[in-house]
Coordinates of C-alpha atoms and ligand atoms in Angstrom, one line a residue:
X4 CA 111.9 222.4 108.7
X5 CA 112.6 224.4 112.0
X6 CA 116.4 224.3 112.8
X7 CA 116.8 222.4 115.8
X8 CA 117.9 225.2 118.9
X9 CA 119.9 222.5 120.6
X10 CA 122.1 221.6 117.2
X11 CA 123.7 225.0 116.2
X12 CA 124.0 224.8 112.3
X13 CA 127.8 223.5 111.3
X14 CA 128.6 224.8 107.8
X15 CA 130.1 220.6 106.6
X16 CA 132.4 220.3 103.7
X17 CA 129.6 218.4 101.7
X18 CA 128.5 222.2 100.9
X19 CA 131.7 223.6 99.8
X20 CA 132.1 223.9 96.2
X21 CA 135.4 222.0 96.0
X22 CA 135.2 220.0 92.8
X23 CA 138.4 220.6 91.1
X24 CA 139.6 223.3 93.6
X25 CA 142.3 223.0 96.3
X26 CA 140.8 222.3 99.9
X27 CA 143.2 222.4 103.1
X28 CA 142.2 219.8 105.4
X29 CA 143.2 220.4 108.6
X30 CA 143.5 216.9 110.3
X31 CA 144.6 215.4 113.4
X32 CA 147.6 212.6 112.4
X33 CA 149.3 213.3 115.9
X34 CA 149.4 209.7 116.5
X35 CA 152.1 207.5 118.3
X36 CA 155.1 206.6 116.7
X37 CA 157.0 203.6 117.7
X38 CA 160.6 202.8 116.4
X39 CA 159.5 205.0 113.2
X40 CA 156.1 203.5 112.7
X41 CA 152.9 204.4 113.4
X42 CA 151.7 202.3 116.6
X43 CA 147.8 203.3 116.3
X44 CA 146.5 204.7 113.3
X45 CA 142.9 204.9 114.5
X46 CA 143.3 209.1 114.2
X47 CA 143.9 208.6 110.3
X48 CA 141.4 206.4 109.8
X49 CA 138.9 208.7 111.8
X50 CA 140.0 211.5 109.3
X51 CA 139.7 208.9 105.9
X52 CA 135.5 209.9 105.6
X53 CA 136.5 213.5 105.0
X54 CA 139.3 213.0 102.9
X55 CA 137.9 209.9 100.4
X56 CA 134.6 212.6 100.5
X57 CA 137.2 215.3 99.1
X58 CA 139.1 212.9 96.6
X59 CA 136.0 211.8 95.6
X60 CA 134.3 215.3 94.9
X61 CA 137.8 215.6 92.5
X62 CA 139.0 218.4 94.9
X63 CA 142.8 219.1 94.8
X64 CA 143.5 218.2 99.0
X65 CA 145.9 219.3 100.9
X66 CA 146.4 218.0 104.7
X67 CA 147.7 219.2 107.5
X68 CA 148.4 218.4 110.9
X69 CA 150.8 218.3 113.8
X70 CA 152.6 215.5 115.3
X71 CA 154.1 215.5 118.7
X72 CA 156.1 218.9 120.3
X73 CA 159.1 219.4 118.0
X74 CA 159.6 223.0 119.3
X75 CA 159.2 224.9 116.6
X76 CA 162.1 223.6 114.0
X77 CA 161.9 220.5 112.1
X78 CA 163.1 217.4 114.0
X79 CA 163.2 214.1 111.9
X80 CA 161.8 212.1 115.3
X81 CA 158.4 214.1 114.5
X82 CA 158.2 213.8 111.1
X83 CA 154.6 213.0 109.0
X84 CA 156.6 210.7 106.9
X85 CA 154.8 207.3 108.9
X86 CA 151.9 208.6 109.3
X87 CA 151.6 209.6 105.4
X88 CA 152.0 205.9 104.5
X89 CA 149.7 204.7 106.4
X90 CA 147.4 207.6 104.8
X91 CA 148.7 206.0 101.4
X92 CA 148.0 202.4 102.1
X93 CA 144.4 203.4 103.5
X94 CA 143.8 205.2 100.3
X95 CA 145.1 203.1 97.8
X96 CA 146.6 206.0 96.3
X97 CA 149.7 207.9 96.3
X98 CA 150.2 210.7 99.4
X99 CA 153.2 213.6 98.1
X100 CA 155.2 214.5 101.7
X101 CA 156.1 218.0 101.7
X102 CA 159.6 218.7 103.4
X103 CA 158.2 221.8 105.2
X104 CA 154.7 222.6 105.9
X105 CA 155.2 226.2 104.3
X106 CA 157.2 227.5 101.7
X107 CA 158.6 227.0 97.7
X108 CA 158.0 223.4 97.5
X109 CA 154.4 223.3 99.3
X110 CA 153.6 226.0 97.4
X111 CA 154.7 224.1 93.9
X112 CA 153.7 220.9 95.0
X113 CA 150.1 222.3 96.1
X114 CA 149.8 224.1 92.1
X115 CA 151.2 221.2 90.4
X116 CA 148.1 218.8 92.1
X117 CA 145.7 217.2 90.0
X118 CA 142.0 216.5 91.3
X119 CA 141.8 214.1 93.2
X120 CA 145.3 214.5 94.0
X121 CA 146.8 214.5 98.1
X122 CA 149.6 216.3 99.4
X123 CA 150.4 216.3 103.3
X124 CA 151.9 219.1 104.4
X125 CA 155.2 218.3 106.9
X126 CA 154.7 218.8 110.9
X127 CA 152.7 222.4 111.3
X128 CA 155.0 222.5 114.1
X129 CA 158.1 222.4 112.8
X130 CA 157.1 226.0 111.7
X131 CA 157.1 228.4 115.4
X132 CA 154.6 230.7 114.0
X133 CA 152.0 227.2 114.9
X134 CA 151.6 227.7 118.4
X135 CA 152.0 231.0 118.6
X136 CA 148.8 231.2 115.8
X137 CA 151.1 233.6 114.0
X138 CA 149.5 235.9 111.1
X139 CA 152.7 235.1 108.6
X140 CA 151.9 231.3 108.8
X141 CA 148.3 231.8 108.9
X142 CA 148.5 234.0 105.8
X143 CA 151.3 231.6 104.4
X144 CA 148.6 228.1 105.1
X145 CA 145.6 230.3 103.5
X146 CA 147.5 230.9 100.3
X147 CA 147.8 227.2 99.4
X148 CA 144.5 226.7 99.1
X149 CA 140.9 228.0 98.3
X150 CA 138.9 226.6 100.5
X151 CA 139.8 225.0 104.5
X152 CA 137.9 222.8 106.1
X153 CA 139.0 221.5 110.0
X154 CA 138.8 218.0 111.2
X155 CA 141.6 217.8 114.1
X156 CA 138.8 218.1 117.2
X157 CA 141.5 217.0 119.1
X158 CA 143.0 220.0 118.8
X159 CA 140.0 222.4 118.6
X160 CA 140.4 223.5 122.4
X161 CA 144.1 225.4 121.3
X162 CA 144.3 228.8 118.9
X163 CA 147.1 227.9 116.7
X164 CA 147.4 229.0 113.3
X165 CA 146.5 226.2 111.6
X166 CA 143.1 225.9 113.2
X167 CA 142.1 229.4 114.2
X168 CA 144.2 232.4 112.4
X169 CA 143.7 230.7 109.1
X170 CA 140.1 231.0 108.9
X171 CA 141.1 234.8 108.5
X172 CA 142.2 234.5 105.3
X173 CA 140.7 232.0 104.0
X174 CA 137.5 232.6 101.2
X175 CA 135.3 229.8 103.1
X176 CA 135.7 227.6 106.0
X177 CA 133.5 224.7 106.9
X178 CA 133.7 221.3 109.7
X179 CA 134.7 218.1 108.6
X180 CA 132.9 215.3 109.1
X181 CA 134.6 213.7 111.8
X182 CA 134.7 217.7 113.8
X183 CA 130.9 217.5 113.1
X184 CA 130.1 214.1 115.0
X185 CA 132.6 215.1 117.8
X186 CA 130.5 217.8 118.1
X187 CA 127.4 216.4 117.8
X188 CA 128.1 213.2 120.0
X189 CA 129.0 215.4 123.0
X190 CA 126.6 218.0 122.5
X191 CA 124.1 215.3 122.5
X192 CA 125.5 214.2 125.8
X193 CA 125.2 217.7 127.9
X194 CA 121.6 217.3 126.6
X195 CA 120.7 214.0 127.4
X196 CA 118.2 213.5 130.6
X197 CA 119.6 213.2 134.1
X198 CA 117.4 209.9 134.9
X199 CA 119.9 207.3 134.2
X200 CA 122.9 209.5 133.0
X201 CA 126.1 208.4 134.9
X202 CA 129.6 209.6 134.5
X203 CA 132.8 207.2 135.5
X204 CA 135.8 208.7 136.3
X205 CA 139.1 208.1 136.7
X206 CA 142.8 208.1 136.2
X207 CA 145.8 209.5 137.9
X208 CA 144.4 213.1 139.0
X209 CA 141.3 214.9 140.7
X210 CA 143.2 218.0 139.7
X211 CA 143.1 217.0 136.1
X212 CA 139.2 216.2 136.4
X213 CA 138.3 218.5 138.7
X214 CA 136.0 221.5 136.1
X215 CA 134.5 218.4 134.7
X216 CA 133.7 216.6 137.5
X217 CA 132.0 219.8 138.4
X218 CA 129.7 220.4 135.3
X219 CA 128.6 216.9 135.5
X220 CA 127.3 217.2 138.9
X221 CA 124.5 219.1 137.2
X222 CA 124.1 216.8 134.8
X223 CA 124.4 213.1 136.2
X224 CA 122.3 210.8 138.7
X225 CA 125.4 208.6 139.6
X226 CA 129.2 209.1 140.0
X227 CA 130.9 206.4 139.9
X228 CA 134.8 207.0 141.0
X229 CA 138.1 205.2 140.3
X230 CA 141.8 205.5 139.6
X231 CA 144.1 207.2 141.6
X232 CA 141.6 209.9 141.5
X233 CA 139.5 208.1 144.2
X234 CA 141.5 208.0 147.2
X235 CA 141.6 211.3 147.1
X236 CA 138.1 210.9 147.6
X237 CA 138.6 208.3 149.9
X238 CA 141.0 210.3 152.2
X239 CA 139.0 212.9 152.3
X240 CA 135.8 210.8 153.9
X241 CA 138.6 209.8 156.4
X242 CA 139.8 206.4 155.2
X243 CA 142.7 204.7 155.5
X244 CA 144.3 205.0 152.0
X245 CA 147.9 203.4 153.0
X246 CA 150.3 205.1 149.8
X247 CA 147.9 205.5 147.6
X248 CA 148.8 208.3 145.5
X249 CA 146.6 211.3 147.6
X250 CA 146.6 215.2 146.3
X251 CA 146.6 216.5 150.0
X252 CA 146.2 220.3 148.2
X253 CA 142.3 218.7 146.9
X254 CA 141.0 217.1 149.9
X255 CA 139.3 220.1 150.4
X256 CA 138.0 219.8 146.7
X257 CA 136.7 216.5 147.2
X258 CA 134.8 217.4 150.1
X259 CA 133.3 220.1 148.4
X260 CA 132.0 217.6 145.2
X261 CA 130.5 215.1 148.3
X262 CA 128.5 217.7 149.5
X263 CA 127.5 219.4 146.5
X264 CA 126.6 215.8 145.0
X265 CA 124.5 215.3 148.6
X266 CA 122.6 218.4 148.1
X267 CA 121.5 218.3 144.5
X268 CA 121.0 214.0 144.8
X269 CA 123.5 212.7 143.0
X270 CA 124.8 209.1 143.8
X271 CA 128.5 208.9 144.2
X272 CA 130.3 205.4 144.3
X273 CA 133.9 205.1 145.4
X274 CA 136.0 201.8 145.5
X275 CA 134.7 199.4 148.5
X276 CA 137.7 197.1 147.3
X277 CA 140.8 197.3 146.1
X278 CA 143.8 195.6 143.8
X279 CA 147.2 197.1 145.8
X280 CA 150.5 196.7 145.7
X281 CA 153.8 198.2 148.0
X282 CA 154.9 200.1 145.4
X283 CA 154.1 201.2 141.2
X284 CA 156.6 199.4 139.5
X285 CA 156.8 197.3 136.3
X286 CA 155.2 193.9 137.5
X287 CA 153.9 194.7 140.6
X288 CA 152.1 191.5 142.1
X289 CA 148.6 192.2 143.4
X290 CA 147.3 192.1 146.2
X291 CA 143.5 192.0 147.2
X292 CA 142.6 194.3 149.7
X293 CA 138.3 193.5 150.7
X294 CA 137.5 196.3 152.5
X295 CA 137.6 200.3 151.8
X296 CA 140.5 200.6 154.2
X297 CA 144.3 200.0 152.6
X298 CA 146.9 199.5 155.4
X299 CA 150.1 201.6 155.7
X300 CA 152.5 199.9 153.6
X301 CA 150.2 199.4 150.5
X302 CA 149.2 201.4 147.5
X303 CA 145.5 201.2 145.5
X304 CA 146.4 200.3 142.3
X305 CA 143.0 199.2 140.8
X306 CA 139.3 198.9 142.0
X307 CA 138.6 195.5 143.4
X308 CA 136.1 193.0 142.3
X309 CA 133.2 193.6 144.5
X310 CA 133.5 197.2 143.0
X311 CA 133.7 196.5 139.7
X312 CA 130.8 194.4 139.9
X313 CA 128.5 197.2 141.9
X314 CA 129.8 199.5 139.0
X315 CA 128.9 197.2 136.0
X316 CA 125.3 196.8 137.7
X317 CA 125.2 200.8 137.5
X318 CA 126.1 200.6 134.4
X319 CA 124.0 197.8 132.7
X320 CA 121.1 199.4 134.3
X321 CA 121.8 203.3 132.8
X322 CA 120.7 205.2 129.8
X323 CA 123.5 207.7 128.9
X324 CA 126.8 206.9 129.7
X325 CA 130.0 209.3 129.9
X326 CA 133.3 207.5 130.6
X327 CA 137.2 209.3 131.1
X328 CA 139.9 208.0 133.2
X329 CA 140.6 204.1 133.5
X330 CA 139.7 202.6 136.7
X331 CA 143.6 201.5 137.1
X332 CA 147.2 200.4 136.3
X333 CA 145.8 199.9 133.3
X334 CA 149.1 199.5 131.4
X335 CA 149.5 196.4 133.6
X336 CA 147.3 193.6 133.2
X337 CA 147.5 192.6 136.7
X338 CA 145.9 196.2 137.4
X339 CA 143.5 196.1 134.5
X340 CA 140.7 194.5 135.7
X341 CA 138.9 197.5 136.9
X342 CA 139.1 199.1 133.4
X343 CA 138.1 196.2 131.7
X344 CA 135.3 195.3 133.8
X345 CA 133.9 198.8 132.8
X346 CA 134.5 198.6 129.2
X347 CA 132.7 195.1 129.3
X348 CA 130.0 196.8 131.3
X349 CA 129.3 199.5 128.7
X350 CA 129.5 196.7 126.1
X351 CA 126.5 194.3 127.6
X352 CA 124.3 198.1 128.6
X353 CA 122.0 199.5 126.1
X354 CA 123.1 202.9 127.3
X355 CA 124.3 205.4 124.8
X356 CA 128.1 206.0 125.8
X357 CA 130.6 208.3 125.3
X358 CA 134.2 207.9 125.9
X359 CA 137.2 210.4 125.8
X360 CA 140.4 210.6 127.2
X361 CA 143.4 209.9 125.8
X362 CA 144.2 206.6 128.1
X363 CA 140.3 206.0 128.6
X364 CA 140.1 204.9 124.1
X365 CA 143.2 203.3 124.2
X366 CA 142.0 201.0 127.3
X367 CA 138.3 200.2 125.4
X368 CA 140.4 199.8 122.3
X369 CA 142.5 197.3 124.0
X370 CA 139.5 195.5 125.4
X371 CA 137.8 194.8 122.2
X372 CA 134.6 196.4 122.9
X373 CA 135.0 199.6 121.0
X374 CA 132.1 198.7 118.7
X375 CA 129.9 198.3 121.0
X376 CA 130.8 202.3 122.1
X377 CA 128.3 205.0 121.4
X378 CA 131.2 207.5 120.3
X379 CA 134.6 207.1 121.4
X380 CA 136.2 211.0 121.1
X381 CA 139.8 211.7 119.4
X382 CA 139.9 214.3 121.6
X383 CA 141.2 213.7 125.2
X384 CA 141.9 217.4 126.5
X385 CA 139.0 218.7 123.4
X386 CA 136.2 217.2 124.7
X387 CA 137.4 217.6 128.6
X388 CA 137.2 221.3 127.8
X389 CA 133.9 220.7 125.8
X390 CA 132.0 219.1 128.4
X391 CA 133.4 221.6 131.0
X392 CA 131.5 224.5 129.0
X393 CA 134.7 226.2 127.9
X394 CA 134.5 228.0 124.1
X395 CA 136.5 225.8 121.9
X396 CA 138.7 228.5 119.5
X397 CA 139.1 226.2 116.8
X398 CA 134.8 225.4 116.9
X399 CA 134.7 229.2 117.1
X400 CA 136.7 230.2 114.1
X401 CA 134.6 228.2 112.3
X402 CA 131.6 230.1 113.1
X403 CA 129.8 227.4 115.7
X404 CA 128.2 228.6 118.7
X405 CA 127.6 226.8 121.4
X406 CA 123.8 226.0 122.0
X407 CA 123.0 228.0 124.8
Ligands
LIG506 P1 142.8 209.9 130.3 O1 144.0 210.0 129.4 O2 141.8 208.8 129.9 O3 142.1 211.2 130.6 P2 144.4 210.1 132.7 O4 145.5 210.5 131.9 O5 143.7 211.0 133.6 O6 143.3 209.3 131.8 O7 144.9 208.9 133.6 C1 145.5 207.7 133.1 C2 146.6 207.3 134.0 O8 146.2 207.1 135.3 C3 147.2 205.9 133.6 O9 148.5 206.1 133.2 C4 147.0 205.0 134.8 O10 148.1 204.2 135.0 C5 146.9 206.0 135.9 N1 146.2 205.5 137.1 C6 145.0 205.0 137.2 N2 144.7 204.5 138.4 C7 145.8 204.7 139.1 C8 146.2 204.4 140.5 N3 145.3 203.8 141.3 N4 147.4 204.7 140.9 C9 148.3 205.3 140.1 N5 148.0 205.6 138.8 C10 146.8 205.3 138.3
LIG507 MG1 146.0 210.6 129.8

């Protein structure tokens, strides 16, 4: 069969010889931690298909991952240790917790394993050589193990040891699974049609957004625009925005995507409505503003109703769908209803979606519909950078090129 130009071959663990050898499996467990626990596990259980593929193949694995910013030194807050038994519980099996991610006991705890065996390596960032993707580390990861594989998309758009200057010294490399649908999900999107593509965007900065609110303006027929993001926007068309949060240094910037949007066609929608309040604080009451004007002494919190409903038509009626940056205050359900109305949007369409954004998943998780999702990304800042057309150092140290 005639490999497929726009689907660049991905060397998958499934080819690796593993069976009774020692894989490192780099994953991405950075989850949340609250009062020691784990507060969202969906990362591990986005990594489980790789590793159950791995125990099951009777490979000796070995995981590894970062959690948080610890600085470079081991720092108890940032410990693996939760995140390891929720790994456990998930598997059924028994996880062995290194104390350091390098060393004597990695290394005699990585010989000792049995197939089938798992042993999760402590924070990768407790070691400083991590972010600085220093060779002695890299070396140091590569000699626990025979063969790596990468899973952690989320943090494919940094070149840290433990996903780039490993694969130096490492016999074979290949994707995981989860890497390889990231991959494949967004690709897919930067391929799909124009006709009935439409991005959403939101949350709390154009500056943020900016490079890929840029690239999709080549690839979308309709913007729609929320989140503090949007007045911005709004400011810059010469509305009234009241204190709405405004970057005066990208009015200019927003200006410039109007017109570019007007020349090459592209329908953007901004708020016509607005849930506002005097000021962002913990139980803020609402109030409903009907027009695109906000007066002085009031801030835009969320997109009103009559905008949410002119967005959900958009969306109902599209074919591909990408979605980063909630509409709102999310975090408060009084300023949730723009975010949720656009999760419930993507739920009823037939459209093939893709969301990704840190705040953007947790909001559809929250609402429910996650099922009903195309592909929700574990990478916020990943597939930002992907979509923007940026080279990925941890996709390239794996040997992917981007289809071109
Ligand atoms: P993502 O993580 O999905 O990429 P961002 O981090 O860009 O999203 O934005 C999320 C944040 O934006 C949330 O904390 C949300 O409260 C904030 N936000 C959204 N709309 C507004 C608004 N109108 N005013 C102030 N903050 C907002
Ligand atoms: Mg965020």
């Amino acid at each position: 069969m005639a490999a497929n130009p726009r689907r660049p071959a991905m060397n998958l663990i499934d080819k690796l010889p593993i069976d009774g050898h020692r894989v490192l499996i780099r994953v991405d467990f950075n989850v949340p931690i609250e009062g020691g626990d784990v507060a969202d596990d969906s990362r591990i259980r986005a990594a489980l298909p790789t590793i159950v593929h791995a125990i099951e193949r009777g490979a000796r694995v070995i995981l590894c991952s970062h959690l948080g910013r610890p600085k470079g030194k081991p720092d108890p807050a940032f410990s693996l240790a939760p995140a390891g038994s929720v790994l456990a519980e998930l598997l059924g099996r028994e996880v062995i917790l290194s104390d350091s991610p390098v060393g004597d006991g990695p290394t005699r705890l990585a010989k000792d394993l049995r197939d089938g065996g798992v042993l999760l390596l402590e924070n990768v960032r407790f070691h400083p050589g991590e972010t600085s993707n220093d060779d002695a580390l890299s070396k140091a990861l590569a000699a626990l193990t025979d063969f790596y594989v990468n899973d952690a998309f989320g943090t494919a758009h940094r070149a840290h040891a433990s996903t780039v200057g490993v694969t130096q010294f490492v016999r074979e490399k290949a994707f995981g699974f989860l890497m390889a649908k990231e991959v494949e999900a967004l690709g897919r999107l930067l391929a799909a049609p124009r006709e009935g593509f439409v991005a959403v965007l939101g949350g709390a900065k154009v500056s943020d957004k900016i490079a890929v609110i840029q690239r999709l303006l080549s690839k979308v027929d309709t913007l729609l625009i929320g989140g503090a993001m949007a007045y911005t926007f709004l400011a810059a068309q010469g509305h009234r925005v009241g204190r709405s949060l405004v970057e005066e240094g990208h009015l200019g910037t927003a200006r410039d995507v109007l017109s570019t949007a007007k020349r090459r066609g592209v329908q953007v929608l901004l708020p016509i409505d607005h849930r506002c309040a005097t000021e962002l604080k913990p139980d803020a009451k609402p109030r409903f503003v009907t027009e695109v004007d906000i007066s002085d002494e009031l801030m835009g919190l969320d997109i009103g109703d009559r905008t949410a409903a002119a967005y959900g038509e958009v969306l109902r009626a599209a074919k591909t769908v990408f979605w980063n940056g909630p509409m709102g205050v999310f975090e408060q359900p009084a300023f949730a209803h723009g975010t949720r109305a656009v999760a419930d949007a993507l739920a009823a369409s037939s459209a093939w979606s893709v969301v990704g954004g840190g705040d953007s998943v947790r909001a559809v998780n929250e609402s429910g519909k996650a099922d009903a999702i195309g592909h929700i990304s574990t990478g916020g800042g990943a597939s930002l950078e992907f979509i923007e057309g940026r080279e990925l150092p941890g996709l390239t140290a794996l040997g992917y090129r981007r289809p071109t």
